[in-house]
Tab-separated table of C-alpha atoms in Angstrom:
chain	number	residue	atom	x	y	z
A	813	UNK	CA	101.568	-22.420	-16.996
A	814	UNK	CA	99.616	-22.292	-13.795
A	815	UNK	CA	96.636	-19.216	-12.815
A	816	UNK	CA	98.577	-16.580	-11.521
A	817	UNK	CA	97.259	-14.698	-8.439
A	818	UNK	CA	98.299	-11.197	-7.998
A	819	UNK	CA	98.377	-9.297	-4.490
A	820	UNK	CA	94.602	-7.968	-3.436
A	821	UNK	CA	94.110	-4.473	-3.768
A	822	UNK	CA	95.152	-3.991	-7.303
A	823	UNK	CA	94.774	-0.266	-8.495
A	824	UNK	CA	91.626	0.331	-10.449
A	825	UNK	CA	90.897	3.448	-12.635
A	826	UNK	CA	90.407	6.308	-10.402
A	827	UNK	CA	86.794	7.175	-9.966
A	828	UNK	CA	85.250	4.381	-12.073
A	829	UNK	CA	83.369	1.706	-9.685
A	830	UNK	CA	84.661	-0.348	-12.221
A	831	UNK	CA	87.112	-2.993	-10.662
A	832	UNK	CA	87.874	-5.473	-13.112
A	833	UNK	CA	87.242	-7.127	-16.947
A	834	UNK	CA	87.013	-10.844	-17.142
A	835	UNK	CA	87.045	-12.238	-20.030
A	836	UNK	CA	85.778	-15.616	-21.902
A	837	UNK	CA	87.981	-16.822	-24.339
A	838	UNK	CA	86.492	-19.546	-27.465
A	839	UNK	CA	84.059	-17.716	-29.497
A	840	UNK	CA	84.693	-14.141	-27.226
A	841	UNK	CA	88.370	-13.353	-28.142
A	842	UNK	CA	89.529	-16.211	-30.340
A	843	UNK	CA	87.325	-17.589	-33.628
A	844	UNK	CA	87.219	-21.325	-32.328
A	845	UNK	CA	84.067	-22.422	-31.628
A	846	UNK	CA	83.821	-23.455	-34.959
A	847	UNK	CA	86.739	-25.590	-34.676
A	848	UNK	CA	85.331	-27.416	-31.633
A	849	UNK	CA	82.219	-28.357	-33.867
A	850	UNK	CA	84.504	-29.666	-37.120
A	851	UNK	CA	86.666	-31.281	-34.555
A	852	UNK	CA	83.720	-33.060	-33.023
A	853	UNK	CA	82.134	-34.039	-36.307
A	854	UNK	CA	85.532	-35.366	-37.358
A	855	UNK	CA	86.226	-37.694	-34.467
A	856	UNK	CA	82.654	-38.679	-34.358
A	857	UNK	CA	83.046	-39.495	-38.188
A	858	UNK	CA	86.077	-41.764	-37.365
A	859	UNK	CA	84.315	-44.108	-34.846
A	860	UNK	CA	81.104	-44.052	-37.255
A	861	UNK	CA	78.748	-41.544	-36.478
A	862	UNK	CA	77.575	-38.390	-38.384
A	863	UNK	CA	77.162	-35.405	-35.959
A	864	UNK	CA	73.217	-33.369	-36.285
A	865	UNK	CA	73.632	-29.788	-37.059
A	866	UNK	CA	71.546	-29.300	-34.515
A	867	UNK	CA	73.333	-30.345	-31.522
A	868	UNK	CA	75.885	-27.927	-32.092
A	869	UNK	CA	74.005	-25.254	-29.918
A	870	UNK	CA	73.508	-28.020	-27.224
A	871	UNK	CA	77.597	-28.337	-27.365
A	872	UNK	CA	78.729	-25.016	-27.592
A	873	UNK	CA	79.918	-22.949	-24.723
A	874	UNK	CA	79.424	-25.620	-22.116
A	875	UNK	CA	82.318	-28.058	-20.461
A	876	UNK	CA	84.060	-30.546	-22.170
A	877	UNK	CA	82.424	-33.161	-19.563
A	878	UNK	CA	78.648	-31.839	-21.118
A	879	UNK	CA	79.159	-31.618	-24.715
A	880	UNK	CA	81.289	-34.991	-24.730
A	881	UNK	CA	78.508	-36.585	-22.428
A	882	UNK	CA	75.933	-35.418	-24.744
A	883	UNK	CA	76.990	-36.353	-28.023
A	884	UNK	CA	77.648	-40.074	-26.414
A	885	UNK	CA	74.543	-40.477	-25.464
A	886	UNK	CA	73.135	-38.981	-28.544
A	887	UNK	CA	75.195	-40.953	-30.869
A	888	UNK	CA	75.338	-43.926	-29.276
A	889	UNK	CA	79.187	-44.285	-29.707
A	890	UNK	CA	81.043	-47.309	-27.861
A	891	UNK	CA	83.615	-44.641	-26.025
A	892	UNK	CA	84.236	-43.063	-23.073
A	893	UNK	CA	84.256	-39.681	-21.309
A	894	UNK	CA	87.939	-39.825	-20.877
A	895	UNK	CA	88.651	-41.499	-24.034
A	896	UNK	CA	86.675	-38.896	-25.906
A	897	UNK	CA	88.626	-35.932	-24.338
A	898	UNK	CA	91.348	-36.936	-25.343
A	899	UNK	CA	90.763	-37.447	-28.654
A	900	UNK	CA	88.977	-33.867	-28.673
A	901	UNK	CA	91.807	-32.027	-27.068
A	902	UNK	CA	94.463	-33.493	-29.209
A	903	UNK	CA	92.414	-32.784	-32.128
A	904	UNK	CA	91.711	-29.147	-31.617
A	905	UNK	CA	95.686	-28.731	-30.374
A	906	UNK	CA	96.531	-29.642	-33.878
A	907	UNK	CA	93.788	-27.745	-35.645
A	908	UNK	CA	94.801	-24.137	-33.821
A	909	UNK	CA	98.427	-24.674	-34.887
A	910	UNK	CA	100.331	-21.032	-33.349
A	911	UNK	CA	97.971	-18.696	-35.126
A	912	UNK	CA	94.492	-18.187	-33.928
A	913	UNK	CA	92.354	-16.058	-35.768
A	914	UNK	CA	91.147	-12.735	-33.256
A	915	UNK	CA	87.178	-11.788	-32.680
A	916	UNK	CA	87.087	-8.427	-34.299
A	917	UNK	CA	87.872	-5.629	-31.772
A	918	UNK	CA	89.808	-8.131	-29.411
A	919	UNK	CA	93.133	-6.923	-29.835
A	920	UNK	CA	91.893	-3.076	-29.404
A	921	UNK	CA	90.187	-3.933	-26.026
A	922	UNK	CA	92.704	-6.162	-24.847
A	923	UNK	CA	95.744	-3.357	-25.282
A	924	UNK	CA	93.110	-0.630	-24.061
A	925	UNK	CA	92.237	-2.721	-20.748
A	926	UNK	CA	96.751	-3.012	-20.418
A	927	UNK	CA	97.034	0.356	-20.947
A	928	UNK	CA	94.646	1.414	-18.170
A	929	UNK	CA	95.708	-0.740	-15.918
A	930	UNK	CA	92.426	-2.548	-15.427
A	931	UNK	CA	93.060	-5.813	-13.496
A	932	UNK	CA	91.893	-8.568	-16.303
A	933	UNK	CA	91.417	-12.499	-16.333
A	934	UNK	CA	90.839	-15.135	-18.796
A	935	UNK	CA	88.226	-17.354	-17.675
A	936	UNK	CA	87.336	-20.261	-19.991
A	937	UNK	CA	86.101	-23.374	-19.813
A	938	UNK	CA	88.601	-24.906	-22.117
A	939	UNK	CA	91.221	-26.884	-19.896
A	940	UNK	CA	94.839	-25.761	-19.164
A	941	UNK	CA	96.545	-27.148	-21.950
A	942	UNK	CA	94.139	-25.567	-24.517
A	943	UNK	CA	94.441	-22.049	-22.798
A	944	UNK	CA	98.084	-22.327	-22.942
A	945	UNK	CA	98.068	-22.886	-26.578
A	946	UNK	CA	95.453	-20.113	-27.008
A	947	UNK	CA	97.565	-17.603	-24.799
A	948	UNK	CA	100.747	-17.454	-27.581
A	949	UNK	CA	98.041	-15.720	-30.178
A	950	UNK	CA	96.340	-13.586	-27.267
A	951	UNK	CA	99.388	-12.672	-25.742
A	952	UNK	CA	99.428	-13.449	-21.356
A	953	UNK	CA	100.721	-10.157	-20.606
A	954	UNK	CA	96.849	-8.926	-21.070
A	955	UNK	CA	95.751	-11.024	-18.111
A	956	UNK	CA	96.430	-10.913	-14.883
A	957	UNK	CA	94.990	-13.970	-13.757
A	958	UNK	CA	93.843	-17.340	-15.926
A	959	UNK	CA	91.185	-19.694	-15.010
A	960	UNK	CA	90.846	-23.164	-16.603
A	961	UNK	CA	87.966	-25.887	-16.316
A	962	UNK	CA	89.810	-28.663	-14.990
A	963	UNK	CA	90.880	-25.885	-12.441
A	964	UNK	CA	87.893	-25.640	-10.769
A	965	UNK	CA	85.623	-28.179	-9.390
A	966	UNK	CA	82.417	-26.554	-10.890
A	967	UNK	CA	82.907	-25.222	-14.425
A	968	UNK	CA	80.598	-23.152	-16.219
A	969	UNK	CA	77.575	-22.865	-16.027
A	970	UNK	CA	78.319	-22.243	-12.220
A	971	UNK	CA	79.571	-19.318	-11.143
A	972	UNK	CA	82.876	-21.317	-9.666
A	973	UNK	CA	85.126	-19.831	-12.221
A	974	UNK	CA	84.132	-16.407	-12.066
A	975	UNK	CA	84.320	-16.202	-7.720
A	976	UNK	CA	87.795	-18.060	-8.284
A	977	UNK	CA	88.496	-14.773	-10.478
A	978	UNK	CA	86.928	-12.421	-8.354
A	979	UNK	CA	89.259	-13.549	-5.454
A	980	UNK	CA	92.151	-14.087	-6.690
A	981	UNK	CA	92.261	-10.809	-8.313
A	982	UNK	CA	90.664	-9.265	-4.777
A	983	UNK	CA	87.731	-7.793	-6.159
A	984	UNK	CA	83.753	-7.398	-5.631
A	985	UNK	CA	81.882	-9.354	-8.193
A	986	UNK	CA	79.169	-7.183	-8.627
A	987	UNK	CA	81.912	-4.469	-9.640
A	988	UNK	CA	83.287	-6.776	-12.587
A	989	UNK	CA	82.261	-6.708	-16.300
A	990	UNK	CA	82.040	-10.254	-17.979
A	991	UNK	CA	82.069	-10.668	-21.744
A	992	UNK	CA	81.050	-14.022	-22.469
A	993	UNK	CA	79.486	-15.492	-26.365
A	994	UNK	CA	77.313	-18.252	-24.826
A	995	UNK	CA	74.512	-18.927	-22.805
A	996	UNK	CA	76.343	-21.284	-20.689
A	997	UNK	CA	79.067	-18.630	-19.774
A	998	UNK	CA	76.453	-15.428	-19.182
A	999	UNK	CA	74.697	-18.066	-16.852
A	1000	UNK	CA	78.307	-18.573	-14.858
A	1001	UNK	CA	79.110	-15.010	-14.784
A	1002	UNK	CA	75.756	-13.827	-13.861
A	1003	UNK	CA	75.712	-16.145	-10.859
A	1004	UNK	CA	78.700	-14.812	-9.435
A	1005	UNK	CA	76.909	-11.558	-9.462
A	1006	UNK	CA	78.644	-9.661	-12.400
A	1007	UNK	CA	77.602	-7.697	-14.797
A	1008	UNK	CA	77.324	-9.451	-18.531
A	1009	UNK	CA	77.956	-8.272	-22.081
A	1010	UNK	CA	76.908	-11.027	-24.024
A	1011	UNK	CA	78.585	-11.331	-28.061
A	1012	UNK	CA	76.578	-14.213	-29.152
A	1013	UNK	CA	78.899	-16.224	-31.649
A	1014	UNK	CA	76.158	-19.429	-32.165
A	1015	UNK	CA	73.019	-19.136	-30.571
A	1016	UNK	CA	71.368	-16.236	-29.942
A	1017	UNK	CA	71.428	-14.197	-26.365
A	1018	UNK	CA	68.792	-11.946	-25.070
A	1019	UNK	CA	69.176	-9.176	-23.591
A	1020	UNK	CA	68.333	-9.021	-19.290
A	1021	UNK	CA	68.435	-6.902	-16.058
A	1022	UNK	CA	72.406	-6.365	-15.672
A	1023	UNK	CA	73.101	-7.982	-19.367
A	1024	UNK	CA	73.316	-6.075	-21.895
A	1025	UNK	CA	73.799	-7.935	-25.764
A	1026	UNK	CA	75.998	-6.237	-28.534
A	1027	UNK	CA	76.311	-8.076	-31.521
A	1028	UNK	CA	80.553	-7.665	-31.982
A	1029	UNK	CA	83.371	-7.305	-29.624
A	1030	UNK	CA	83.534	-3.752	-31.794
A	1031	UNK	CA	80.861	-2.092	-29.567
A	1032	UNK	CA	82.727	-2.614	-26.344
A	1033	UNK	CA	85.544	-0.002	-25.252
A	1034	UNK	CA	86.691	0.883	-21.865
A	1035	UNK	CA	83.942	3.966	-21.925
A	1036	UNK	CA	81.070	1.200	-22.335
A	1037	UNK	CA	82.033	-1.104	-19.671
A	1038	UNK	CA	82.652	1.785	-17.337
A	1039	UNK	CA	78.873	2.720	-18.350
A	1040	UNK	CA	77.594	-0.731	-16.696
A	1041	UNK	CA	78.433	-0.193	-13.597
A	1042	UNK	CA	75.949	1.459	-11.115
A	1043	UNK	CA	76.601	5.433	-9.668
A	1044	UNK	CA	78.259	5.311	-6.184
């Protein structure tokens, strides 16, 4: 499956300056960041090295070129970048099986967002192959538009993924509402000039001028996102 780019001008809601949802997907919609940590620890156990607990929020939310670099370095383990993301990808293919477990209030605010009509992408830093996977449990009739991190030339935490978004579903950034669980991800979408709703899922998130930090996925409707977005 390839990002899919619908025509510009797609209908909003009438009357809400609200133009579009984009949405992050590990840790956001889908329970998996925890995954990415066992399946770390479990290929870093198989070439001899015990991962630090601690790391885990240096890892979490970023690309797949960071957190790989990182624990390399911090381990010391004879491997590669490549050779490592392999290993990782394969892993967490076979750990997510066809059933992901949902963030709680994911499925509500995806099928609201449908049932609006309010143009919505997936925007993750996971690669293609991953989101794929991830898209038979979230169902790709929710999203207009999906952006992977070997899709882009700058992943998160630059704001490349969220202006590829932006313009492809032909809308003003500063009009869009982000939901992202990381630090690395509200730094992305606040760089494109969006407005954040951070869910922190590891690390905590503070709140900021044009973020505003819930603490579940069960706090945010239509009605609240609308709410973010300035008076014209």
């Amino acid at each position: 499956m390839t990002s899919t780019v619908p025509a510009l001008g797609t209908r909003t809601a009438e009357g809400s300056a609200l133009q579009a949802v984009l949405l992050d997907m590990d840790g956001t919609l889908v329970d998996t960041e925890g995954f990415w940590w066992d399946v770390e620890a479990e290929v870093f156990a198989g070439l001899g090295h015990t991962l630090d607990d601690s790391w885990r929020h240096v890892v979490v939310g970023g690309p797949m070129s960071r957190s790989a670099g990182f624990l390399i370095e911090a381990t010391g383990a004879d491997i590669t970048l490549a050779e490592l993301s392999v290993l990782l990808n394969e892993g967490f293919e076979r750990r997510i099986g066809h059933d992901l477990p949902l963030m709680p209030g994911a499925a509500r605010l995806l099928a609201e967002l449908v049932a609006h009509e309010i143009p919505t992408a997936l925007v993750s830093a996971s690669h293609r192959r991953i989101i794929d996977r991830v898209l038979t449990s979230l169902g790709p009739q929710h999203f207009a538009l999906t952006v992977a991190g070997d899709e882009v030339s700058r992943t998160k935490p630059h704001p490349d993924p969220y202006l590829f978004a932006t313009a492809g579903l032909g809308v003003d950034p500063t009009r869009c509402a982000v939901v992202e669980d990381t630090a690395t991800g509200v730094a992305a979408a606040e760089a494109a000039g969006c407005h954040v709703v951070a869910v922190p899922s590891v690390a905590p998130i503070a709140p900021a001028r044009r973020r505003t930090v819930v603490s579940s996925l069960e706090q945010v409707d239509l009605t609240f996102l609308r709410g973010l977005m300035p008076l014209e």
